[in-house]
Structures are given as C-alpha cells and as structure tokens.
Coordinates of C-alpha atoms in Angstrom, one line a residue:
X1 CA 0.0 0.0 0.0
X2 CA 1.3 3.5 -0.9
X3 CA 0.7 6.7 1.1
X4 CA 0.9 10.3 -0.2
X5 CA 4.1 12.1 0.7
X6 CA 3.9 15.2 2.8
X7 CA 5.4 18.4 1.6
X8 CA 8.8 19.2 3.0
X9 CA 9.7 15.5 3.7
X10 CA 13.0 14.3 2.4
X11 CA 14.2 11.0 1.2
X12 CA 12.7 8.5 -1.2
X13 CA 9.1 9.1 -2.0
X14 CA 6.5 7.2 0.1
X15 CA 9.1 6.1 2.7
X16 CA 7.3 7.8 5.6
X17 CA 4.0 6.2 4.8
X18 CA 5.5 2.7 4.6
X19 CA 7.1 3.0 8.0
X20 CA 3.9 4.3 9.6
X21 CA 1.9 1.3 8.0
X22 CA 4.4 -1.2 9.2
X23 CA 4.3 0.1 12.8
X24 CA 0.6 -0.1 12.8
X25 CA 0.7 -3.7 11.3
X26 CA 3.2 -4.8 14.0
X27 CA 1.0 -3.5 16.7
X28 CA -2.0 -5.4 15.3
X29 CA 0.0 -8.7 15.0
X30 CA 1.2 -8.4 18.6
X31 CA -2.3 -7.9 19.8
X32 CA -3.5 -10.8 17.7
X33 CA -0.8 -13.1 19.0
X34 CA -1.5 -12.2 22.6
X35 CA -5.1 -12.8 22.1
X36 CA -4.6 -16.1 20.3
X37 CA -1.6 -17.4 22.1
X38 CA -3.2 -20.8 22.9
X39 CA -4.4 -21.3 19.3
X40 CA -0.9 -20.5 18.1
X41 CA 0.6 -23.1 20.4
X42 CA -1.9 -25.7 19.3
X43 CA -0.8 -25.3 15.7
X44 CA 2.7 -26.3 16.6
X45 CA 3.6 -29.8 17.9
X46 CA 7.3 -29.3 17.9
X47 CA 9.7 -26.4 17.9
X48 CA 11.0 -25.3 14.5
X49 CA 14.3 -26.6 13.5
X50 CA 17.1 -24.0 13.0
X51 CA 17.3 -24.6 9.3
X52 CA 13.6 -24.0 8.7
X53 CA 13.7 -20.9 10.9
X54 CA 16.6 -19.5 9.1
X55 CA 14.9 -20.0 5.7
X56 CA 11.7 -18.4 6.9
X57 CA 13.5 -15.5 8.5
X58 CA 15.5 -14.8 5.5
X59 CA 12.5 -14.9 3.3
X60 CA 10.5 -12.5 5.6
X61 CA 13.4 -10.1 5.9
X62 CA 13.4 -9.5 2.3
X63 CA 9.7 -9.3 1.6
X64 CA 6.3 -9.3 3.4
X65 CA 3.2 -9.1 1.3
X66 CA 5.1 -7.3 -1.5
X67 CA 6.7 -4.8 1.0
X68 CA 10.1 -4.7 2.4
X69 CA 10.3 -5.4 6.2
X70 CA 12.9 -3.9 8.6
X71 CA 11.4 -5.0 12.0
X72 CA 13.0 -8.3 13.2
X73 CA 10.4 -8.9 15.9
X74 CA 7.6 -9.0 13.5
X75 CA 9.5 -11.3 11.1
X76 CA 10.3 -14.0 13.8
X77 CA 6.7 -14.2 15.1
X78 CA 5.2 -14.3 11.6
X79 CA 7.7 -16.9 10.5
X80 CA 7.0 -19.2 13.5
X81 CA 3.3 -19.1 12.9
X82 CA 3.5 -19.9 9.2
X83 CA 6.2 -22.5 9.6
X84 CA 4.2 -24.4 12.2
X85 CA 1.1 -24.2 10.0
X86 CA 2.9 -25.5 7.0
X87 CA 4.5 -28.4 8.9
X88 CA 1.2 -29.4 10.3
X89 CA -0.3 -29.4 6.7
X90 CA 2.6 -31.4 5.3
X91 CA 2.3 -34.0 8.1
X92 CA -1.4 -34.5 7.5
X93 CA -0.9 -34.7 3.7
X94 CA 1.8 -37.3 4.1
X95 CA -0.5 -39.5 6.1
X96 CA -3.3 -39.2 3.6
X97 CA -1.0 -39.9 0.7
X98 CA -2.3 -42.9 -1.3
X99 CA -5.9 -42.3 -0.3
X100 CA -6.8 -40.3 -3.3
X101 CA -7.4 -36.6 -3.2
X102 CA -5.5 -34.0 -1.0
X103 CA -5.7 -30.3 -0.5
X104 CA -3.0 -27.9 -1.9
X105 CA -1.8 -24.8 -0.1
X106 CA -4.4 -22.8 -2.0
X107 CA -7.2 -25.1 -0.8
X108 CA -7.8 -26.7 -4.2
X109 CA -8.4 -30.4 -4.5
X110 CA -5.6 -32.2 -6.4
X111 CA -5.4 -35.9 -7.4
X112 CA -2.2 -37.5 -6.2
X113 CA -0.9 -40.8 -7.7
X114 CA -1.4 -44.0 -5.7
X115 CA 1.5 -45.0 -3.6
X116 CA 2.2 -47.8 -1.2
X117 CA 0.7 -46.9 2.2
X118 CA 3.2 -46.2 4.9
X119 CA 0.9 -45.4 7.8
X120 CA 0.6 -47.7 10.8
X121 CA -2.8 -48.9 9.5
X122 CA -1.1 -50.8 6.7
X123 CA 0.3 -53.2 9.3
X124 CA -3.1 -54.9 9.5
X125 CA -2.6 -56.4 6.0
X126 CA 1.0 -57.5 6.8
X127 CA 1.1 -61.3 7.5
X128 CA 4.6 -61.2 8.9
X129 CA 4.9 -62.5 12.5
X130 CA 5.4 -59.8 15.1
X131 CA 5.8 -62.1 18.0
X132 CA 9.5 -62.5 17.5
X133 CA 9.3 -66.4 17.5
X134 CA 9.2 -67.1 13.8
X135 CA 12.3 -67.1 11.5
X136 CA 10.4 -66.1 8.4
X137 CA 10.2 -69.7 7.1
X138 CA 7.0 -71.2 5.6
X139 CA 4.9 -73.4 7.8
X140 CA 5.6 -77.2 7.9
X141 CA 8.5 -76.7 5.6
X142 CA 6.3 -75.7 2.7
X143 CA 4.0 -78.7 3.2
X144 CA 1.2 -76.9 5.1
X145 CA -1.2 -76.5 2.3
X146 CA -4.8 -77.7 2.2
X147 CA -5.2 -81.5 2.3
X148 CA -1.4 -82.1 2.9
X149 CA -0.3 -84.4 5.7
X150 CA 3.3 -83.2 5.8
X151 CA 6.5 -83.0 3.8
X152 CA 7.3 -86.2 1.7
X153 CA 9.5 -88.7 3.5
X154 CA 8.5 -87.6 7.0
X155 CA 8.4 -90.4 9.5
X156 CA 6.3 -89.9 12.6
X157 CA 7.7 -91.5 15.8
X158 CA 5.7 -93.2 18.4
X159 CA 4.3 -90.9 21.0
X160 CA 5.9 -91.5 24.4
X161 CA 3.6 -92.2 27.2
X162 CA 3.8 -89.7 30.0
X163 CA 3.5 -91.3 33.4
X164 CA 2.7 -88.0 35.1
X165 CA -0.4 -87.6 32.8
X166 CA -3.5 -87.5 35.0
X167 CA -5.2 -89.7 32.3
X168 CA -2.4 -92.3 32.3
X169 CA -3.5 -95.9 32.8
X170 CA -0.9 -98.5 33.6
X171 CA -3.0 -101.2 31.7
X172 CA -2.6 -99.3 28.4
X173 CA 0.9 -100.5 27.9
X174 CA -0.2 -104.1 27.8
X175 CA -3.2 -103.7 25.6
X176 CA -3.3 -105.4 22.2
X177 CA -5.7 -103.9 19.6
X178 CA -7.2 -106.3 17.0
X179 CA -9.9 -106.0 14.4
X180 CA -12.9 -107.9 15.6
X181 CA -15.0 -109.7 12.9
X182 CA -18.4 -110.9 14.0
X183 CA -19.2 -114.6 13.2
X184 CA -21.6 -115.2 10.4
X185 CA -25.1 -116.4 11.1
X186 CA -26.8 -118.9 8.8
X187 CA -28.4 -116.4 6.5
X188 CA -25.3 -114.3 6.1
X189 CA -23.2 -117.5 5.6
X190 CA -25.2 -118.7 2.7
X191 CA -25.2 -115.3 1.0
X192 CA -21.4 -114.9 1.4
X193 CA -20.1 -118.4 0.7
X194 CA -22.4 -119.3 -2.2
X195 CA -20.9 -116.7 -4.7
X196 CA -17.4 -117.8 -3.6
X197 CA -18.1 -121.5 -4.5
X198 CA -19.8 -120.6 -7.8
X199 CA -16.9 -118.4 -8.8
X200 CA -14.5 -121.2 -8.0
X201 CA -16.3 -123.4 -10.5
X202 CA -15.3 -120.9 -13.2
X203 CA -11.6 -120.3 -12.3
X204 CA -10.7 -123.5 -10.4
X205 CA -8.2 -121.8 -8.1
X206 CA -8.4 -123.4 -4.6
X207 CA -5.8 -120.9 -3.1
X208 CA -8.2 -118.0 -3.8
X209 CA -11.0 -119.8 -2.0
X210 CA -8.8 -120.5 1.0
X211 CA -7.8 -116.9 1.2
X212 CA -11.4 -115.6 1.0
X213 CA -12.7 -118.0 3.6
X214 CA -9.7 -117.2 5.9
X215 CA -10.9 -113.6 6.0
X216 CA -14.3 -114.6 7.3
X217 CA -15.2 -115.5 10.8
X218 CA -17.1 -118.7 10.1
X219 CA -17.4 -119.7 13.8
X220 CA -19.7 -122.7 14.1
X221 CA -20.6 -122.6 10.4
X222 CA -17.3 -124.2 9.3
X223 CA -19.0 -127.5 8.9
X224 CA -21.4 -125.8 6.5
X225 CA -18.8 -125.1 3.8
X226 CA -18.5 -128.8 2.5
X227 CA -22.2 -129.2 2.8
X228 CA -22.9 -126.1 0.7
X229 CA -20.2 -127.0 -1.9
X230 CA -21.5 -130.6 -2.3
X231 CA -25.1 -129.4 -2.6
X232 CA -24.1 -127.0 -5.4
X233 CA -22.0 -129.6 -7.1
X234 CA -24.9 -132.1 -7.2
X235 CA -26.8 -129.9 -9.7
X236 CA -23.6 -129.1 -11.7
X237 CA -21.5 -131.0 -14.2
X238 CA -19.1 -133.9 -13.5
X239 CA -16.1 -131.5 -13.9
X240 CA -17.6 -129.3 -11.1
X241 CA -17.9 -132.3 -8.8
X242 CA -14.2 -133.1 -9.5
X243 CA -13.4 -129.5 -8.6
X244 CA -15.5 -129.8 -5.4
X245 CA -13.5 -132.9 -4.3
X246 CA -10.2 -131.0 -4.9
X247 CA -11.5 -128.0 -2.9
X248 CA -12.5 -130.2 0.1
X249 CA -9.0 -131.7 0.1
X250 CA -7.2 -128.3 0.0
X251 CA -9.5 -126.8 2.6
X252 CA -8.9 -129.5 5.1
X253 CA -6.0 -128.5 7.4
X254 CA -6.1 -124.8 6.4
X255 CA -9.7 -123.7 7.0
X256 CA -11.4 -127.0 8.0
X257 CA -10.5 -129.7 10.4
X258 CA -11.2 -133.5 9.9
X259 CA -14.0 -133.1 12.5
X260 CA -15.6 -130.4 10.5
X261 CA -15.6 -132.5 7.3
X262 CA -17.1 -135.5 9.2
X263 CA -19.9 -133.3 10.7
X264 CA -20.6 -131.9 7.2
X265 CA -21.1 -135.4 5.7
X266 CA -23.3 -136.4 8.7
X267 CA -25.6 -133.4 7.9
X268 CA -25.4 -134.3 4.2
X269 CA -26.7 -137.8 4.9
X270 CA -29.5 -136.5 7.1
X271 CA -30.6 -134.0 4.3
X272 CA -30.6 -136.6 1.5
X273 CA -34.4 -136.9 1.4
X274 CA -34.7 -133.2 0.5
X275 CA -31.8 -133.3 -2.0
X276 CA -33.4 -136.2 -3.8
X277 CA -36.4 -134.0 -4.8
X278 CA -34.1 -131.8 -6.9
X279 CA -31.5 -134.4 -7.9
X280 CA -32.9 -138.0 -8.2
X281 CA -29.3 -139.4 -8.3
X282 CA -28.2 -137.7 -5.2
X283 CA -27.6 -140.9 -3.1
X284 CA -25.2 -142.3 -5.6
X285 CA -23.4 -139.0 -6.0
X286 CA -23.1 -138.5 -2.3
X287 CA -21.7 -142.0 -2.0
X288 CA -19.1 -141.1 -4.6
X289 CA -18.2 -138.0 -2.6
X290 CA -17.7 -140.0 0.5
X291 CA -15.5 -142.6 -1.3
X292 CA -13.4 -139.8 -2.8
X293 CA -13.0 -138.1 0.6
X294 CA -11.9 -141.4 2.2
X295 CA -9.4 -141.9 -0.7
X296 CA -8.1 -138.3 -0.2
X297 CA -7.7 -139.1 3.5
X298 CA -9.9 -136.3 4.8
X299 CA -12.3 -138.9 6.2
X300 CA -11.3 -141.9 8.2
X301 CA -11.8 -145.4 6.8
X302 CA -14.0 -146.3 9.8
X303 CA -16.5 -143.6 8.8
X304 CA -18.7 -146.0 6.8
X305 CA -18.4 -148.8 9.3
X306 CA -19.6 -146.5 12.1
X307 CA -23.0 -146.3 10.4
X308 CA -23.6 -150.1 10.1
X309 CA -26.9 -151.0 11.7
X310 CA -27.7 -147.4 12.6
X311 CA -29.2 -146.0 9.4
X312 CA -33.0 -145.9 9.0
X313 CA -33.2 -143.7 5.9
X314 CA -33.3 -145.5 2.6
X315 CA -31.4 -142.8 0.7
X316 CA -28.6 -142.6 3.3
X317 CA -28.2 -146.4 3.2
X318 CA -27.9 -146.3 -0.6
X319 CA -25.2 -143.6 -0.4
X320 CA -23.1 -145.6 2.1
X321 CA -23.4 -148.8 0.1
X322 CA -22.2 -147.0 -3.0
X323 CA -19.2 -145.6 -1.1
X324 CA -18.4 -149.0 0.3
X325 CA -18.5 -150.7 -3.2
X326 CA -16.2 -148.0 -4.7
X327 CA -13.7 -148.5 -1.9
X328 CA -13.7 -152.3 -2.4
X329 CA -13.1 -151.8 -6.1
X330 CA -10.2 -149.5 -5.4
X331 CA -8.4 -152.3 -3.7
X332 CA -8.7 -154.3 -7.0
X333 CA -7.1 -151.5 -9.0
X334 CA -9.7 -148.8 -9.5
X335 CA -8.4 -145.3 -8.9
X336 CA -10.8 -143.2 -6.7
X337 CA -9.2 -140.1 -8.3
X338 CA -11.1 -140.8 -11.5
X339 CA -14.5 -141.4 -9.8
X340 CA -15.9 -138.4 -11.5
X341 CA -14.4 -139.2 -14.9
X342 CA -12.0 -137.1 -17.0
X343 CA -14.1 -134.3 -18.2
X344 CA -13.5 -130.6 -18.5
X345 CA -11.1 -128.5 -20.6
X346 CA -8.5 -128.2 -17.8
X347 CA -6.7 -131.4 -18.9
X348 CA -3.7 -131.5 -21.3
X349 CA -4.4 -131.5 -25.0
X350 CA -2.6 -134.8 -25.5
X351 CA -4.9 -136.5 -23.0
X352 CA -8.0 -135.0 -24.8
X353 CA -6.8 -136.3 -28.1
X354 CA -6.3 -139.7 -26.6
X355 CA -9.9 -139.6 -25.2
X356 CA -11.3 -138.6 -28.6
X357 CA -9.5 -141.5 -30.4
X358 CA -10.8 -144.0 -27.8
X359 CA -14.3 -142.7 -28.3
X360 CA -14.2 -143.1 -32.1
X361 CA -12.7 -146.6 -31.8
X362 CA -15.4 -147.6 -29.4
X363 CA -18.1 -146.2 -31.8
X364 CA -16.7 -148.1 -34.7
X365 CA -16.9 -151.3 -32.7
X366 CA -20.4 -150.8 -31.2
X367 CA -22.0 -148.6 -33.8
X368 CA -24.2 -146.8 -31.1
X369 CA -24.6 -143.2 -32.1
X370 CA -26.4 -142.2 -28.8
X371 CA -23.6 -143.6 -26.7
X372 CA -21.0 -141.8 -28.7
X373 CA -22.9 -138.5 -28.3
X374 CA -23.2 -139.0 -24.5
X375 CA -19.4 -139.7 -24.2
X376 CA -18.6 -136.6 -26.3
X377 CA -20.8 -134.4 -24.1
X378 CA -19.1 -135.8 -21.0
X379 CA -15.8 -134.6 -22.3
X380 CA -17.1 -131.0 -21.8
X381 CA -14.8 -129.5 -24.4
X382 CA -17.2 -127.9 -27.0
X383 CA -14.3 -125.7 -28.0
X384 CA -12.3 -128.7 -28.9
X385 CA -14.8 -130.6 -31.1
X386 CA -12.9 -129.6 -34.2
X387 CA -10.3 -132.2 -33.1
X388 CA -13.1 -134.8 -33.0
X389 CA -14.0 -134.0 -36.7
X390 CA -10.3 -134.0 -37.7
X391 CA -9.6 -137.4 -36.1
X392 CA -12.8 -138.9 -37.6
X393 CA -11.8 -137.9 -41.1
X394 CA -8.3 -139.2 -40.6
X395 CA -9.8 -142.6 -39.7
X396 CA -11.8 -142.5 -42.9
X397 CA -8.7 -141.8 -45.0
X398 CA -6.7 -144.5 -43.3
X399 CA -9.4 -147.2 -43.6
X400 CA -9.5 -149.7 -46.5
X401 CA -13.2 -150.2 -46.9
X402 CA -16.4 -148.1 -47.2
X403 CA -17.8 -149.3 -43.8
X404 CA -15.8 -146.8 -41.8
X405 CA -16.7 -144.0 -44.2
X406 CA -20.4 -144.7 -43.9
X407 CA -20.3 -145.0 -40.1
X408 CA -18.3 -141.8 -39.6
X409 CA -20.6 -140.0 -42.0
X410 CA -23.6 -141.2 -40.1
X411 CA -22.1 -140.1 -36.8
X412 CA -21.2 -136.6 -38.0
X413 CA -24.6 -136.1 -39.5
X414 CA -26.3 -137.1 -36.2
X415 CA -24.0 -134.8 -34.2
X416 CA -24.7 -132.0 -36.8
X417 CA -28.5 -132.4 -36.6
X418 CA -28.5 -132.5 -32.8
X419 CA -26.4 -129.3 -32.7
X420 CA -23.6 -130.9 -30.6
X421 CA -21.0 -129.8 -33.2
X422 CA -21.5 -126.3 -34.4
X423 CA -20.8 -124.8 -37.9
X424 CA -17.5 -123.3 -36.8
X425 CA -16.2 -126.5 -35.2
X426 CA -17.2 -128.6 -38.3
X427 CA -15.6 -126.1 -40.7
X428 CA -12.4 -125.9 -38.7
X429 CA -12.1 -129.7 -38.7
X430 CA -12.4 -129.9 -42.5
X431 CA -10.0 -127.0 -43.0
X432 CA -7.4 -128.7 -40.9
X433 CA -7.6 -131.8 -43.1
X434 CA -7.3 -129.6 -46.3
X435 CA -4.1 -128.1 -44.9
X436 CA -2.5 -131.4 -43.9
X437 CA -3.5 -133.6 -46.8
X438 CA -0.1 -133.4 -48.5
X439 CA 1.6 -134.9 -45.4
X440 CA -1.2 -137.5 -45.0
X441 CA -0.8 -138.5 -48.6
X442 CA 2.7 -139.6 -47.9
X443 CA 1.5 -142.4 -45.7
X444 CA -1.8 -142.9 -47.4
X445 CA -1.4 -142.8 -51.2
X446 CA -5.1 -142.7 -51.9
X447 CA -5.8 -139.9 -49.5
X448 CA -6.8 -137.3 -52.2
X449 CA -9.3 -139.7 -53.8
X450 CA -10.9 -140.8 -50.6
X451 CA -11.1 -137.2 -49.3
X452 CA -12.9 -136.0 -52.5
X453 CA -15.4 -138.8 -52.1
X454 CA -16.0 -138.1 -48.4
X455 CA -16.4 -134.4 -49.0
X456 CA -18.9 -134.9 -51.8
X457 CA -21.0 -137.2 -49.7
X458 CA -20.8 -134.8 -46.7
X459 CA -22.1 -132.1 -49.0
X460 CA -24.9 -134.3 -50.1
X461 CA -25.8 -135.1 -46.5
X462 CA -25.9 -131.4 -45.7
X463 CA -23.0 -131.5 -43.2
X464 CA -21.0 -128.9 -45.1
X465 CA -21.8 -126.1 -47.5
X466 CA -20.8 -125.5 -51.1
X467 CA -18.1 -123.1 -50.3
X468 CA -16.3 -125.6 -48.0
X469 CA -16.7 -128.3 -50.6
X470 CA -15.1 -126.2 -53.3
X471 CA -12.1 -125.6 -51.1
X472 CA -11.3 -129.3 -51.1
X473 CA -7.9 -129.9 -52.7
X474 CA -7.6 -132.3 -55.5
X475 CA -4.7 -133.9 -57.3
X476 CA -4.8 -132.9 -61.0
X477 CA -2.0 -135.1 -62.4
X478 CA -3.2 -137.7 -64.9
X479 CA -1.3 -140.4 -66.8
X480 CA -1.6 -142.9 -69.6
X481 CA -2.2 -146.4 -68.4
X482 CA -0.9 -148.4 -71.3
X483 CA -0.9 -148.6 -75.1
X484 CA -3.7 -151.1 -75.0
X485 CA -6.1 -148.5 -73.4
X486 CA -6.2 -146.6 -76.6
X487 CA -4.5 -143.5 -75.1
X488 CA -7.4 -142.8 -72.8
X489 CA -6.6 -140.7 -69.7
X490 CA -7.8 -141.8 -66.2
X491 CA -7.5 -140.5 -62.7
X492 CA -4.5 -141.8 -60.6
X493 CA -5.6 -144.7 -58.5
X494 CA -4.0 -146.4 -55.6

C-alpha cells in the first residue's frame, strides 16, 4: 500500500507512509498473537528446526506481502506461525497420501498418484509374524497346504507315554488292539459263501477260495462249507464235482479240520431226502463224494463202518453202500481219483486227443450213435470238437473199406443235426484236413481220392456247404495207363 508524501519531507518518495503502515501492522499482529496465544501453540507440535527458521526468517526479511520489512520482531513471530502451520499441513498430507485426493496450499483439490501406504494402519494387512518367535520360514517346511499331511518322506515317531499324565493308565501299555470280525449267522453265511463257490467253478483256483474263507469269521458254520459246496455240485457237471472234491482236500487242514468234514457229511446224509427232490441221483453222487473223501484221507476209513446198523433212511443207506462198493473196487485197481471221470477243458491237449480216439474206436466197434454222443458231451470241451472232426476224417482216410466212411458220415450227420457240433467246429475240422492232406498223402497214397469222395458225400448229406466243398484240394495229375487202353486218360488210382 502507498501513502501520499507530505510536503517538505526528504528521502525517497513514500518512505514515511510505509514505516507508519508497518508500525501499525506490527502493533496489530502483537495484539492478535497475545489474544490467540493458545491457538498458536496448538498449531505447533514441535519447535521449528534451526534450518527451517533460518529459511523463513531470510525470506521474511526480504519481503512481506510485497513490501520490504525492517522489523526483526515481527518477522520472527510471523515466521513461526506460518512455519508451524505448513509443517502441520505437510504431516497430514503425508498420512493421507495414497488415499486419493488432497488439498493444496491454496485449498484446491488435487489428485495425487497412488503409492504404497506407509501409515501404521497398513500393518493390518501384513502377514509377517510380530511375536519374534518365527524365523520367516513357511509353515511345515512348505507342506502346510490344504489336504497335505506333511512333507514327503517324513516319519512320525511313536508318542511317548507320560507317566505323570492324569489320564495315564498302567494297563494301556499291555493292551493289544485287534480287528474284531463278528461270526456269520446262517443267512449271512449262505449269501457270502455261495458266490465264492460258484466263482470257484469258473476259475478252479483253490488258493483264492482258501484266502477268501480265511478272512471270514465262520465260527460254528465251518462244517457248512463242505455241505454247501457238495449241494451246489450235485446240480452241476461232473467237472464241477471233481473241482469240489479237490476243494475239500485243499481246505482240510487250512480252513477246516477233519471233525468239520465229518460233521458236514453227517448233515449231508440227514438231508438226503430233501436233496433227492431236486437231484434224483443224489444218493449215488453223495456216496461217490464219501468214497473220494476217504481216498483223499480227509475222512477216516472207519466212517462207513460206524453207520452199520444205525441207518434208517433208505437214501442214506444207498449212499453208504455206493461208497463201500467203490472203496472195495479201489483195492482191486480202480483209482478213486477218477471217480468223476475225466471231463473238462483243464486237462492237457494230448490227453484230450487220446480220449477222442478211444471214443471213435469204441463207436466203430459198437455202432451206437447215442452212446458216442453221450461220451462226447461228457468230455465237456465244446471248443475242442474240431479235433473230433479231424480225427474222424483221418480214420476214414486210413481205412481200407467203405464201412468206416459210412459210419463216420452217419455219426457226423447225427451230431450236426443235434447241434452238438457247431458250424464253426465242423468247418475248422475240414480245413485242418485240407491243410495237412499233403503230409497225410505220404502215408496214405489214396488220401486225395478218398477225401474227395468223403467231402462230396458230406455235402450231399448237408453237413458242409458248397463253399467248403469247393475248397477241397484235388490232385490234378493224370497219366496214360498203357498202349492197350487206346490212349485214354484216367485218374490216378491207388
């Protein structure tokens, strides 16, 4: 602000007015400071540093609201007030940094860039341990995730028993913990053991049955295992009865005792009247089981004699008589091991081929087609019937007359019409002959001619089709017989 210069004053123009204005301003500031002394102290939370005071003092010495200042007292007080206010503003703005907007010195809103918070409130998001116990390592060595039991390869030691524990019991050290399996009752026994025996008829592995029965708590139902197995075998094939006899032999000593086997056959003899209703030949079959058990030494030889004069049931008496007869025949050379015959595909191939040859020779001697069919079915090898067809045709090729050809043709036609031999097995038998006819012809010179004749008659009888007939190999070489034949060609004869 400029004041008019009085007349007669010397010096620079306006100097007197400036001094008067400054004196008046200093008086007003002093009065304001005295009146607002408490408010001025509230603005400051610490004394100004010497460097800040020096800067502010230097600045106020030079200029104050656009006017030059010469009063040091006014400069110090004004500098303190402004410096404290600015420090207070800077401190608040630094705490609010990163929160978005802040106020400038002019009171205008400015948008500051986002920075990482440095206030104490940011420690709430810090997961670092403040207790001083941790070393900054991950929990459980890095194996503390969800669903993880611990680091791989970690071995947990046995927990030591603390004697001073109030819950300590001296008897705990001598305790032995075992899994308790409740014994099976009659209903559960039949539902559990029946599938095991039926599955055994398919695979024939006695070791698997022993393992499965060992896991069960049979209790008093041990004697029911042979009874159930024999009851199922009575309605099955001869091969299944042979498997049942083998199973009883392998179970005795591992799962069953001789007393259990004896009790089982006692119950079997008592239940024969009910078994006959489903299986009319049950007495004879049970007698064979008893004879086989005595031969396998799982029943004592005095078992049959202990029933003499004590049996009232007709069926039980028939079973014991059958067993006694078989045991007497075994002393004369009969093998009890073959009491069920030699059926099933579990035998060696050489033995099956031998059985087929014996069957064909017996048929050529007797000529009974029905008996041959029954013997073939008892072999229980429907997948091996192509060997039967092959051996039958070989017998025809090796024979010298037409009788064998007609009998074999009649047998094959009967087996074809009764569906005992399928299309596939019949075709495979003929194809095997076609492939091996060159080797057969070495021993049988007339093999090609006889084969053509047999194939043609088989086609006429409806045993084979036209396609299989056309595949029959023939010997195409022809020769002149002699000059007296007039040069006519004829088929090679034997």
